Short mmCIF file of C-alpha atoms in Angstrom, two decimals:
data_model
loop_
_atom_site.label_atom_id
_atom_site.label_comp_id
_atom_site.label_asym_id
_atom_site.label_seq_id
_atom_site.Cartn_x
_atom_site.Cartn_y
_atom_site.Cartn_z
CA MET A 1 94.34 -32.04 -35.16
CA THR A 2 91.24 -33.48 -33.24
CA GLY A 3 93.38 -34.53 -30.51
CA LYS A 4 94.75 -30.83 -30.53
CA THR A 5 91.45 -29.66 -30.61
CA ALA A 6 89.68 -31.65 -27.94
CA PRO A 7 91.72 -30.00 -24.83
CA PRO A 8 90.73 -26.62 -25.86
CA ALA A 9 86.91 -27.93 -26.46
CA ALA A 10 86.71 -28.75 -22.77
CA ASP A 11 87.78 -25.57 -21.80
CA PRO A 12 85.23 -23.02 -23.88
CA ALA A 13 82.86 -25.77 -24.30
CA PRO A 14 80.70 -23.88 -21.76
CA GLU A 15 81.26 -20.59 -23.54
CA ALA A 16 80.63 -22.20 -27.28
CA PRO A 17 77.26 -20.47 -27.10
CA LYS A 18 78.29 -17.04 -26.42
CA LYS A 19 81.37 -17.29 -28.99
CA GLU A 20 79.04 -18.74 -31.77
CA THR A 21 78.47 -15.01 -33.13
CA ALA A 22 81.06 -12.60 -31.78
CA PRO A 23 84.37 -14.92 -31.74
CA THR A 24 83.88 -16.10 -35.19
CA PRO A 25 84.70 -13.04 -37.02
CA LYS A 26 87.32 -11.69 -34.63
CA ASP A 27 89.03 -15.11 -34.87
CA GLY A 28 88.56 -15.50 -38.35
CA PRO A 29 92.35 -14.01 -39.70
CA ALA A 30 94.24 -16.50 -36.75
CA PRO A 31 95.54 -19.69 -38.82
CA ALA A 32 95.29 -22.35 -36.43
CA PRO A 33 91.60 -21.10 -35.35
CA ALA A 34 90.75 -20.94 -39.16
CA ALA A 35 90.86 -24.62 -39.74
CA GLU A 36 88.38 -25.24 -36.46
CA GLU A 37 86.50 -22.24 -37.57
CA PRO A 38 83.83 -24.17 -39.38
CA PRO A 39 83.15 -27.19 -36.60
CA ALA A 40 82.71 -24.29 -34.10
CA ALA A 41 80.36 -22.77 -35.96
CA GLU A 42 78.41 -25.73 -37.34
CA HIS A 43 78.20 -28.16 -34.80
CA PRO A 44 76.89 -31.00 -36.81
CA PRO A 45 79.77 -31.04 -39.13
CA ALA A 46 82.05 -31.00 -35.98
CA THR A 47 80.40 -33.89 -34.96
CA GLU A 48 80.55 -35.56 -38.16
CA GLN A 49 84.13 -35.07 -38.51
CA PRO A 50 85.30 -37.18 -35.79
CA THR A 51 82.59 -39.48 -36.84
CA GLY A 52 83.74 -39.49 -40.27
CA PRO A 53 87.42 -40.98 -40.06
CA ALA A 54 87.32 -44.34 -38.84
CA ASP A 55 91.03 -44.73 -38.02
CA GLU A 56 93.24 -45.53 -34.86
CA PRO A 57 92.66 -42.00 -33.34
CA ALA A 58 89.04 -42.35 -34.06
CA PRO A 59 88.41 -43.54 -30.04
CA ALA A 60 90.19 -40.63 -29.25
CA PRO A 61 88.11 -37.95 -30.87
CA THR A 62 85.09 -39.97 -30.06
CA ALA A 63 85.44 -39.92 -26.27
CA GLU A 64 86.18 -36.08 -26.86
CA THR A 65 83.49 -35.50 -29.13
CA THR A 66 81.08 -36.91 -26.94
CA PRO A 67 81.74 -34.58 -24.07
CA ALA A 68 81.34 -31.97 -26.64
CA SER A 69 78.13 -32.93 -27.64
CA GLU A 70 77.16 -33.27 -24.12
CA GLU A 71 78.27 -29.98 -23.46
CA VAL A 72 76.30 -28.15 -26.24
CA PRO A 73 72.63 -29.19 -24.83
CA PRO A 74 73.31 -27.57 -21.52
CA ALA A 75 73.83 -24.34 -22.82
CA PRO A 76 69.97 -23.95 -23.56
CA PRO A 77 69.29 -25.06 -20.26
CA ALA A 78 71.04 -21.93 -18.86
CA GLU A 79 68.81 -19.94 -20.92
CA ALA A 80 65.74 -22.08 -19.91
CA GLN A 81 67.05 -21.12 -16.33
CA ALA A 82 65.81 -17.65 -17.02
CA PRO A 83 62.17 -17.80 -15.72
CA ALA A 84 63.25 -19.69 -12.33
CA PRO A 85 61.41 -17.15 -10.24
CA GLU A 86 58.14 -19.06 -11.26
CA PRO A 87 58.18 -21.12 -8.06
CA GLU A 88 57.80 -18.31 -5.94
CA LYS A 89 54.67 -17.46 -7.08
CA PRO A 90 52.03 -18.85 -4.15
CA LYS A 91 49.81 -21.62 -6.01
CA ALA A 92 46.10 -20.73 -5.99
CA GLU A 93 43.90 -23.24 -4.88
CA PRO A 94 41.21 -24.64 -7.57
CA PRO A 95 37.52 -23.81 -6.89
CA SER A 96 35.58 -26.28 -4.54
CA SER A 97 32.85 -28.87 -6.17
CA PRO A 98 29.58 -27.48 -7.95
CA LEU A 99 26.48 -27.74 -5.65
CA SER A 100 22.74 -29.52 -5.84
CA LEU A 101 23.68 -31.81 -8.98
CA ALA A 102 20.29 -32.50 -10.08
CA VAL A 103 18.49 -34.17 -13.11
CA GLU A 104 15.66 -31.83 -14.52
CA GLU A 105 14.29 -33.85 -17.58
CA VAL A 106 15.18 -36.76 -19.42
CA SER A 107 14.35 -37.64 -23.11
CA GLU A 108 14.68 -40.62 -25.64
CA ASN A 109 18.10 -39.24 -26.43
CA SER A 110 19.22 -36.70 -24.03
CA VAL A 111 19.43 -35.55 -20.59
CA LYS A 112 18.75 -31.99 -18.69
CA LEU A 113 20.91 -30.99 -15.95
CA THR A 114 21.04 -28.28 -13.64
CA TRP A 115 23.34 -27.29 -10.27
CA LYS A 116 24.59 -24.79 -8.38
CA ALA A 117 27.91 -22.67 -8.20
CA PRO A 118 30.25 -23.77 -5.94
CA GLU A 119 31.09 -21.94 -2.56
CA GLN A 120 34.48 -20.99 -3.32
CA THR A 121 35.43 -20.11 -7.07
CA GLY A 122 39.27 -19.19 -6.23
CA ARG A 123 41.40 -16.28 -6.55
CA SER A 124 41.38 -16.30 -10.06
CA GLY A 125 37.82 -16.71 -10.87
CA LEU A 126 35.89 -19.27 -12.40
CA ASP A 127 36.06 -19.98 -16.26
CA GLY A 128 33.47 -22.41 -16.45
CA TYR A 129 31.88 -25.90 -15.92
CA VAL A 130 33.01 -29.19 -17.63
CA VAL A 131 30.34 -31.78 -17.72
CA GLU A 132 31.41 -35.76 -18.44
CA ILE A 133 29.90 -38.87 -18.80
CA CYS A 134 30.35 -42.61 -18.31
CA LYS A 135 28.38 -45.37 -19.28
CA ASP A 136 27.18 -47.36 -16.69
CA GLY A 137 29.71 -50.38 -15.92
CA SER A 138 32.53 -48.54 -17.52
CA THR A 139 35.06 -46.25 -16.42
CA ASP A 140 35.86 -44.20 -19.16
CA TRP A 141 34.61 -40.71 -18.57
CA THR A 142 34.42 -38.73 -21.65
CA ALA A 143 33.48 -34.52 -21.91
CA ALA A 144 29.87 -33.78 -23.19
CA ASN A 145 31.17 -29.91 -24.01
CA GLN A 146 34.30 -28.69 -26.19
CA GLU A 147 34.93 -25.63 -23.96
CA PRO A 148 34.04 -24.86 -20.33
CA PHE A 149 30.65 -22.57 -20.17
CA LEU A 150 29.00 -20.41 -17.34
CA SER A 151 25.72 -21.57 -17.41
CA THR A 152 24.48 -23.61 -14.44
CA ARG A 153 22.05 -25.77 -16.83
CA TYR A 154 23.27 -28.07 -19.89
CA THR A 155 21.72 -30.63 -22.06
CA VAL A 156 23.44 -33.67 -22.94
CA GLN A 157 22.46 -34.48 -26.61
CA GLY A 158 23.13 -37.42 -28.43
CA LEU A 159 22.41 -40.31 -26.10
CA SER A 160 21.14 -43.53 -26.81
CA SER A 161 17.61 -45.06 -25.68
CA GLY A 162 18.11 -47.38 -22.90
CA ASP A 163 21.42 -46.98 -21.86
CA LYS A 164 22.41 -45.94 -18.11
CA ILE A 165 25.12 -43.35 -17.61
CA HIS A 166 26.74 -41.67 -15.02
CA VAL A 167 27.22 -38.03 -15.04
CA ARG A 168 29.56 -35.48 -13.22
CA VAL A 169 30.24 -31.79 -13.14
CA LYS A 170 33.56 -29.94 -12.84
CA ALA A 171 34.03 -26.17 -12.15
CA VAL A 172 37.10 -24.97 -14.09
CA SER A 173 39.25 -22.10 -13.44
CA ALA A 174 43.09 -21.01 -14.19
CA SER A 175 44.09 -22.65 -10.86
CA GLY A 176 42.66 -26.09 -12.09
CA ALA A 177 39.74 -28.44 -12.02
CA SER A 178 37.69 -28.77 -8.80
CA VAL A 179 36.78 -32.34 -7.28
CA PRO A 180 33.58 -32.97 -9.63
CA ALA A 181 29.98 -33.34 -8.10
CA THR A 182 28.36 -36.81 -9.31
CA LEU A 183 24.93 -37.99 -9.36
CA GLU A 184 24.75 -40.65 -6.88
CA GLN A 185 22.39 -43.05 -9.36
CA PRO A 186 23.09 -43.67 -12.79
CA VAL A 187 20.24 -41.85 -15.13
CA LEU A 188 18.28 -44.28 -17.51
CA ILE A 189 18.10 -42.64 -21.15
CA ARG A 190 14.22 -43.37 -22.19
CA GLU A 191 11.55 -41.22 -23.32
CA ILE A 192 9.10 -39.44 -20.45
CA LEU A 193 5.81 -39.75 -22.01
CA GLN A 194 3.97 -37.58 -19.42
CA LEU A 195 5.88 -35.70 -16.79
CA PRO A 196 4.39 -36.94 -13.06
CA LYS A 197 1.67 -35.26 -11.47
CA ILE A 198 -0.41 -35.89 -8.24
CA ARG A 199 -3.86 -34.79 -8.19
CA MET A 200 -4.58 -34.05 -4.50
CA PRO A 201 -8.54 -34.62 -3.98
CA ARG A 202 -9.85 -30.80 -2.70
CA HIS A 203 -10.77 -31.77 0.96
CA LEU A 204 -7.22 -33.63 1.50
CA ARG A 205 -5.62 -29.67 0.51
CA GLN A 206 -6.42 -28.80 3.99
CA THR A 207 -5.61 -30.61 7.25
CA TYR A 208 -7.44 -34.03 7.39
CA ILE A 209 -9.39 -34.16 10.68
CA ARG A 210 -9.82 -37.65 12.35
CA HIS A 211 -10.90 -38.64 15.52
CA VAL A 212 -8.53 -41.35 17.89
CA GLY A 213 -9.70 -44.88 16.79
CA ASP A 214 -11.16 -43.78 13.56
CA ALA A 215 -9.34 -45.58 9.91
CA VAL A 216 -7.59 -43.11 8.07
CA ASN A 217 -8.14 -44.27 4.53
CA VAL A 218 -7.10 -41.87 1.87
CA MET A 219 -6.48 -42.36 -1.79
CA ILE A 220 -4.48 -39.84 -3.87
CA PRO A 221 -4.60 -39.94 -7.60
CA PHE A 222 -1.80 -39.40 -9.80
CA GLN A 223 -0.61 -39.25 -13.48
CA GLY A 224 2.84 -40.24 -15.68
CA LYS A 225 4.42 -42.38 -18.35
CA PRO A 226 6.11 -44.47 -17.56
CA PRO A 227 4.68 -45.53 -14.28
CA PRO A 228 6.25 -43.43 -11.66
CA LYS A 229 8.28 -44.20 -8.79
CA VAL A 230 5.82 -43.57 -5.47
CA THR A 231 7.54 -42.26 -1.92
CA TRP A 232 6.01 -41.71 1.12
CA THR A 233 8.10 -40.08 4.02
CA LYS A 234 7.25 -38.33 7.47
CA ALA A 235 9.68 -35.46 8.72
CA GLY A 236 11.98 -36.63 5.97
CA GLN A 237 12.19 -40.17 7.20
CA PRO A 238 10.28 -43.71 5.75
CA LEU A 239 6.95 -44.49 7.20
CA ASP A 240 6.33 -47.05 10.38
CA THR A 241 4.83 -49.92 8.53
CA SER A 242 3.63 -51.08 11.53
CA ARG A 243 1.19 -48.09 11.88
CA VAL A 244 1.04 -46.93 8.18
CA ASN A 245 0.01 -49.49 5.05
CA ILE A 246 0.81 -47.80 1.41
CA ARG A 247 -0.60 -49.62 -1.70
CA ASN A 248 0.56 -48.21 -5.18
CA THR A 249 -0.92 -48.68 -8.63
CA GLU A 250 0.01 -47.25 -11.82
CA ASN A 251 -2.48 -44.53 -11.37
CA ASP A 252 -3.07 -43.62 -7.54
CA THR A 253 -1.69 -44.40 -4.13
CA ILE A 254 -3.93 -45.47 -0.97
CA PHE A 255 -2.62 -44.06 2.47
CA TYR A 256 -4.24 -46.57 5.41
CA ILE A 257 -4.37 -46.40 9.07
CA ARG A 258 -6.28 -48.99 11.05
CA GLU A 259 -6.95 -47.38 14.15
CA ALA A 260 -5.51 -43.61 14.21
CA GLN A 261 -3.50 -42.34 17.34
CA ARG A 262 -2.91 -38.92 18.37
CA SER A 263 1.03 -39.65 17.58
CA ASP A 264 -0.11 -40.43 13.85
CA SER A 265 -0.79 -36.36 13.53
CA GLY A 266 1.68 -34.54 11.09
CA LYS A 267 2.79 -34.03 7.89
CA TYR A 268 3.31 -36.65 5.33
CA GLU A 269 5.00 -36.06 2.03
CA LEU A 270 4.17 -38.01 -1.00
CA THR A 271 6.75 -37.90 -4.15
CA VAL A 272 5.97 -39.20 -7.38
CA LYS A 273 9.28 -39.47 -9.60
CA ILE A 274 10.21 -40.86 -13.33
CA ASN A 275 14.10 -40.50 -13.57
CA GLY A 276 14.74 -37.09 -12.72
CA ALA A 277 11.31 -35.24 -12.96
CA GLU A 278 9.23 -35.48 -9.82
CA ASP A 279 5.89 -33.63 -8.13
CA LYS A 280 5.26 -33.49 -4.39
CA ALA A 281 2.51 -33.13 -2.31
CA ILE A 282 1.46 -32.94 1.39
CA LEU A 283 -0.82 -34.76 3.33
CA ASP A 284 -1.39 -32.96 6.82
CA ILE A 285 -3.42 -35.44 9.12
CA GLN A 286 -4.54 -34.43 12.61
CA VAL A 287 -5.94 -36.66 15.03
CA ILE A 288 -7.98 -35.43 17.84
CA GLU A 289 -9.84 -36.93 20.89
CA PRO A 290 -12.03 -34.98 23.53
CA PRO A 291 -10.42 -32.80 25.92
CA ALA A 292 -9.97 -32.84 29.72
CA ALA A 293 -12.05 -31.16 31.76
CA PRO A 294 -11.14 -27.39 33.04
CA GLU A 295 -9.18 -26.92 36.23
CA ASN A 296 -9.25 -24.56 39.14
CA LEU A 297 -13.25 -24.16 38.91
CA LYS A 298 -14.19 -21.62 41.97
CA LEU A 299 -16.92 -19.66 43.43
CA VAL A 300 -15.79 -16.28 43.04
CA ASP A 301 -18.89 -14.17 44.29
CA VAL A 302 -22.42 -14.54 45.45
CA TRP A 303 -24.99 -11.78 45.17
CA GLY A 304 -28.53 -11.74 44.96
CA PHE A 305 -29.69 -14.13 42.36
CA ASN A 306 -26.08 -14.17 40.77
CA VAL A 307 -22.81 -16.25 41.10
CA ALA A 308 -20.05 -15.41 39.61
CA LEU A 309 -17.38 -18.37 38.76
CA GLU A 310 -13.75 -18.73 37.49
CA TRP A 311 -11.79 -21.61 36.07
CA THR A 312 -8.70 -21.77 34.21
CA PRO A 313 -8.27 -24.12 30.37
CA PRO A 314 -7.78 -27.61 30.64
CA ALA A 315 -4.13 -29.15 30.56
CA ASP A 316 -4.81 -31.45 27.59
CA ASN A 317 -6.73 -29.62 24.65
CA GLY A 318 -7.09 -33.19 22.89
CA ASN A 319 -4.86 -32.10 19.93
CA SER A 320 -7.69 -29.63 19.01
CA GLU A 321 -8.35 -26.14 20.05
CA ILE A 322 -11.02 -25.68 22.68
CA LYS A 323 -13.99 -23.82 21.09
CA GLY A 324 -15.47 -22.96 24.56
CA TYR A 325 -17.07 -24.19 27.77
CA ILE A 326 -20.50 -25.82 28.93
CA VAL A 327 -21.76 -24.38 32.22
CA GLN A 328 -24.35 -26.32 34.03
CA LYS A 329 -25.83 -25.56 37.59
CA SER A 330 -27.87 -27.95 40.01
CA ASP A 331 -30.05 -27.05 42.92
CA LYS A 332 -29.86 -29.28 46.30
CA LYS A 333 -33.46 -30.27 45.99
CA SER A 334 -33.72 -31.84 42.41
CA GLY A 335 -30.42 -32.92 42.49
CA LYS A 336 -30.65 -32.69 38.49
CA TRP A 337 -28.04 -30.56 36.05
CA PHE A 338 -29.51 -28.03 33.75
CA THR A 339 -27.49 -26.31 31.12
CA VAL A 340 -27.04 -22.24 31.98
CA LEU A 341 -24.38 -21.13 29.13
CA GLU A 342 -23.21 -22.86 25.84
CA ARG A 343 -19.89 -22.16 24.01
CA CYS A 344 -18.88 -19.91 26.54
CA THR A 345 -15.39 -18.44 25.03
CA ARG A 346 -13.97 -16.94 28.25
CA THR A 347 -12.70 -18.60 31.33
CA SER A 348 -15.37 -16.76 33.50
CA CYS A 349 -19.10 -16.17 33.97
CA THR A 350 -21.99 -15.27 35.64
CA VAL A 351 -24.71 -17.39 36.36
CA SER A 352 -28.20 -15.21 37.00
CA ASP A 353 -31.79 -15.72 38.00
CA LEU A 354 -31.16 -18.24 40.80
CA ILE A 355 -34.02 -18.90 43.06
CA ILE A 356 -33.69 -17.20 46.80
CA GLY A 357 -33.47 -20.24 49.71
CA ASN A 358 -32.15 -22.68 47.22
CA THR A 359 -28.43 -24.16 47.42
CA TYR A 360 -26.62 -24.51 43.98
CA SER A 361 -23.65 -26.77 42.70
CA PHE A 362 -21.75 -25.84 39.66
CA ARG A 363 -19.52 -27.70 36.84
CA VAL A 364 -18.08 -26.97 33.78
CA PHE A 365 -17.22 -29.06 30.56
CA SER A 366 -14.66 -28.16 28.01
CA GLU A 367 -15.14 -28.73 24.57
CA ASN A 368 -13.09 -28.97 21.34
CA ALA A 369 -14.02 -30.26 17.56
CA CYS A 370 -14.22 -33.67 18.59
CA GLY A 371 -17.02 -33.04 21.48
CA LEU A 372 -17.28 -32.68 25.05
CA SER A 373 -14.82 -33.74 27.91
CA GLU A 374 -15.44 -37.19 29.17
CA LYS A 375 -15.35 -35.32 33.10
CA ALA A 376 -16.65 -32.05 33.91
CA ALA A 377 -14.50 -29.48 36.76
CA ILE A 378 -16.74 -29.17 39.67
CA ALA A 379 -16.70 -26.19 42.06
CA SER A 380 -15.38 -26.83 45.51
CA GLY A 381 -17.92 -24.92 47.23
CA VAL A 382 -22.03 -24.27 47.01
CA ALA A 383 -24.00 -21.08 46.40
CA HIS A 384 -26.68 -20.27 49.04
CA ILE A 385 -29.17 -17.74 47.84
CA GLU A 386 -30.60 -16.12 50.97
CA LYS A 387 -33.32 -13.47 51.20
CA THR A 388 -32.13 -10.00 51.42
CA LYS A 389 -32.17 -8.85 54.44
CA SER A 390 -34.32 -5.57 55.46
CA VAL A 391 -31.88 -4.60 58.71
CA TYR A 392 -29.42 -2.29 57.67
CA GLN A 393 -26.04 -3.23 58.97
CA PRO A 394 -23.59 -0.54 58.58
CA GLU A 395 -20.59 -2.34 60.22
CA LYS A 396 -20.75 -5.29 57.85
CA ILE A 397 -20.62 -3.16 54.68
CA PRO A 398 -16.72 -1.45 54.80
CA GLN A 399 -16.63 1.71 53.64
CA ARG A 400 -14.75 1.35 51.05
CA ASP A 401 -16.99 -0.75 49.01
CA MET A 402 -19.95 1.50 49.18
CA MET A 403 -18.99 3.57 46.04
CA GLU A 404 -18.70 1.78 42.69
CA PRO A 405 -19.43 2.70 38.98
CA PRO A 406 -21.66 0.66 36.84
CA LYS A 407 -20.10 -2.58 35.89
CA PHE A 408 -21.96 -5.25 33.81
CA THR A 409 -21.57 -8.42 34.83
CA GLN A 410 -23.45 -10.31 32.75
CA PRO A 411 -23.55 -8.79 29.03
CA LEU A 412 -26.36 -9.00 26.60
CA THR A 413 -26.57 -12.12 24.34
CA ASP A 414 -27.38 -11.53 20.50
CA ARG A 415 -31.09 -13.44 20.31
CA THR A 416 -33.43 -14.38 17.11
CA THR A 417 -37.17 -14.61 17.45
CA THR A 418 -40.09 -15.11 15.70
CA ARG A 419 -42.55 -12.73 14.59
CA GLY A 420 -45.58 -12.23 16.89
CA TYR A 421 -43.87 -13.94 19.82
CA SER A 422 -42.73 -11.87 23.00
CA THR A 423 -39.21 -12.32 23.93
CA HIS A 424 -36.88 -10.91 26.57
CA LEU A 425 -33.54 -9.19 26.70
CA PHE A 426 -31.41 -9.61 30.10
CA CYS A 427 -28.39 -8.59 31.69
CA SER A 428 -26.85 -8.03 34.72
CA VAL A 429 -24.93 -4.97 36.76
CA ARG A 430 -23.34 -3.86 39.67
CA GLY A 431 -22.33 -0.70 41.18
CA PHE A 432 -23.23 2.02 43.60
CA PRO A 433 -25.13 4.29 44.12
CA GLN A 434 -27.90 2.37 41.84
CA PRO A 435 -27.05 3.03 38.33
CA LYS A 436 -29.61 4.44 36.17
CA ILE A 437 -30.57 2.02 33.63
CA ILE A 438 -31.56 3.37 30.19
CA TRP A 439 -32.66 1.23 27.31
CA MET A 440 -31.74 2.01 23.42
CA LYS A 441 -32.35 0.80 20.07
CA ASN A 442 -30.15 1.51 17.71
CA GLN A 443 -28.46 4.70 19.70
CA MET A 444 -32.15 6.13 20.14
CA GLU A 445 -33.54 6.15 23.87
CA ILE A 446 -36.67 3.85 24.11
CA ARG A 447 -38.93 5.97 26.11
CA GLU A 448 -42.62 5.33 27.23
CA ASP A 449 -43.74 2.59 25.00
CA PRO A 450 -46.18 -0.16 25.62
CA LYS A 451 -44.17 -2.43 23.36
CA TYR A 452 -41.55 -2.53 25.79
CA ILE A 453 -41.66 -3.01 29.46
CA ALA A 454 -38.13 -2.51 31.47
CA MET A 455 -37.64 -3.77 34.50
CA ILE A 456 -34.50 -3.99 37.23
CA GLU A 457 -33.95 -6.50 40.13
CA GLN A 458 -31.21 -7.05 42.40
CA GLY A 459 -29.13 -6.07 39.82
CA VAL A 460 -30.65 -8.23 36.69
CA CYS A 461 -31.89 -5.52 33.77
CA SER A 462 -34.67 -6.98 31.61
CA LEU A 463 -36.57 -5.80 28.49
CA GLU A 464 -39.27 -7.23 27.36
CA ILE A 465 -40.44 -6.91 23.78
CA ARG A 466 -43.88 -7.62 23.34
CA LYS A 467 -45.14 -9.12 20.05
CA PRO A 468 -42.28 -8.14 17.84
CA SER A 469 -42.37 -7.43 14.24
CA PRO A 470 -39.36 -7.28 12.00
CA PHE A 471 -39.41 -3.69 12.30
CA ASP A 472 -38.39 -4.17 15.87
CA GLY A 473 -35.14 -6.14 14.82
CA GLY A 474 -31.82 -3.99 15.43
CA ILE A 475 -28.96 -3.39 17.96
CA TYR A 476 -30.05 -2.91 21.43
CA THR A 477 -28.43 -1.57 24.03
CA CYS A 478 -28.32 -1.21 28.00
CA LYS A 479 -26.85 1.77 29.33
CA ALA A 480 -25.98 2.09 33.35
CA VAL A 481 -25.09 5.59 34.80
CA ASN A 482 -24.40 6.66 38.38
CA PRO A 483 -22.62 9.59 39.45
CA LEU A 484 -19.26 7.50 39.16
CA GLY A 485 -19.41 6.71 35.84
CA GLU A 486 -21.22 4.52 32.78
CA ALA A 487 -21.16 1.23 31.37
CA SER A 488 -23.10 -0.02 28.34
CA VAL A 489 -23.66 -3.46 26.56
CA ASP A 490 -25.30 -4.24 23.40
CA CYS A 491 -26.58 -7.13 21.56
CA LYS A 492 -28.37 -7.55 18.23
CA LEU A 493 -32.09 -9.01 18.02
CA ASP A 494 -33.35 -10.83 14.54
CA VAL A 495 -36.91 -10.98 14.14
CA LYS A 496 -38.06 -13.61 11.70
CA GLY A 497 -41.54 -14.30 9.53
CA LYS A 498 -43.36 -16.88 11.11
CA ILE A 499 -42.88 -20.30 8.99
CA ASP A 500 -46.38 -21.77 7.81
#
């Protein structure tokens, strides 16, 4: 029987799964298949029947039943082949690595971590993050969290004090896990009794100015337990130890330069760090030196008792802002230099009250926070103050230069005087026809008053205030008017009481 049934088993074997339900009731009445129905319905008995008899025909059925048993398992694969379209779907890429993984705080048995979300989260979106830790010296990474979470901050608990652990974070989505972001150095688990804090002295919170050749000796205290690690950098780079010496203690750091140079100027960053906790401060050093002399000093005009000068700023300001210029004059007879203007903030000026018949030379110094320039700019020409000619020569005065509105070539300057001591206010004006000069105090015109004596000579206007009192202090204005226009300048006079 088994020998007869084996041949049909080879043909219908692939259809066995289909005939398990329907063919059994239809073929039930047939006599020949009736004896074979039980093994067809129940495969285990069918395999047991050939196995049971150990007679001579047993080898034949075994060989036949073996393929029969091998043909039955392929049936489920036929059903399993139904979800075959899955490989046709495009594979989604996993997210990229988390960014800026750092340690925020370390305690005796925990470490707090922070990071930033990855740049790419994938088409399916981000499910969360997985934090993994590994003891230093081991390669066994274990997950610190059971399920992914979406926060970018996590505290790993249950650590042992004194252990060194490596930490990494993965971004997880339905497409898979990202390449982990790993801390470069292991974290030492120990309690920070006092967070690091830099106590920057008040005078170092602003730009620290030193002169070229001076020593820079700065002590900056800090706090932290256990003692923090101290690091100095300049523009993100380690310091040049041939120029800068650093000495650190548990409570402060000393920054020392024996002889400062202008190249030592810049912003130095101080960092004190305990494990992942840190504090930073900036030391801004500016090394300055005297500026160079002004350039292109020249005589622009000479008229009456006055000389107009112009120049350009120095090419090198000494690494400090130019505060002003010092203007000096020297007459040919004496050869001595006298200061006529201090802290002139412009690059031009008018020198007045020159003596008729004298020949003058001029020079200008530049000044910054370090002091005056070592050299001065000297005007190439000289100014000879001649007497005013009484003979009118119209041919030498172009018609176009005759008419001119009033213009002050030297303004009034603020003055402070002492009560009871006469004082003078001076300014210079030019214009044609000769302008009318009006003096005012606090916008009120000064008329005939014996206390005030007003004069004008060769364009130089002066106002003498005789024996002033505190009441005479205020804003004084000199106004020049002619048919072509008007101009005015003012200054402040402060009268102080006598000092006994």
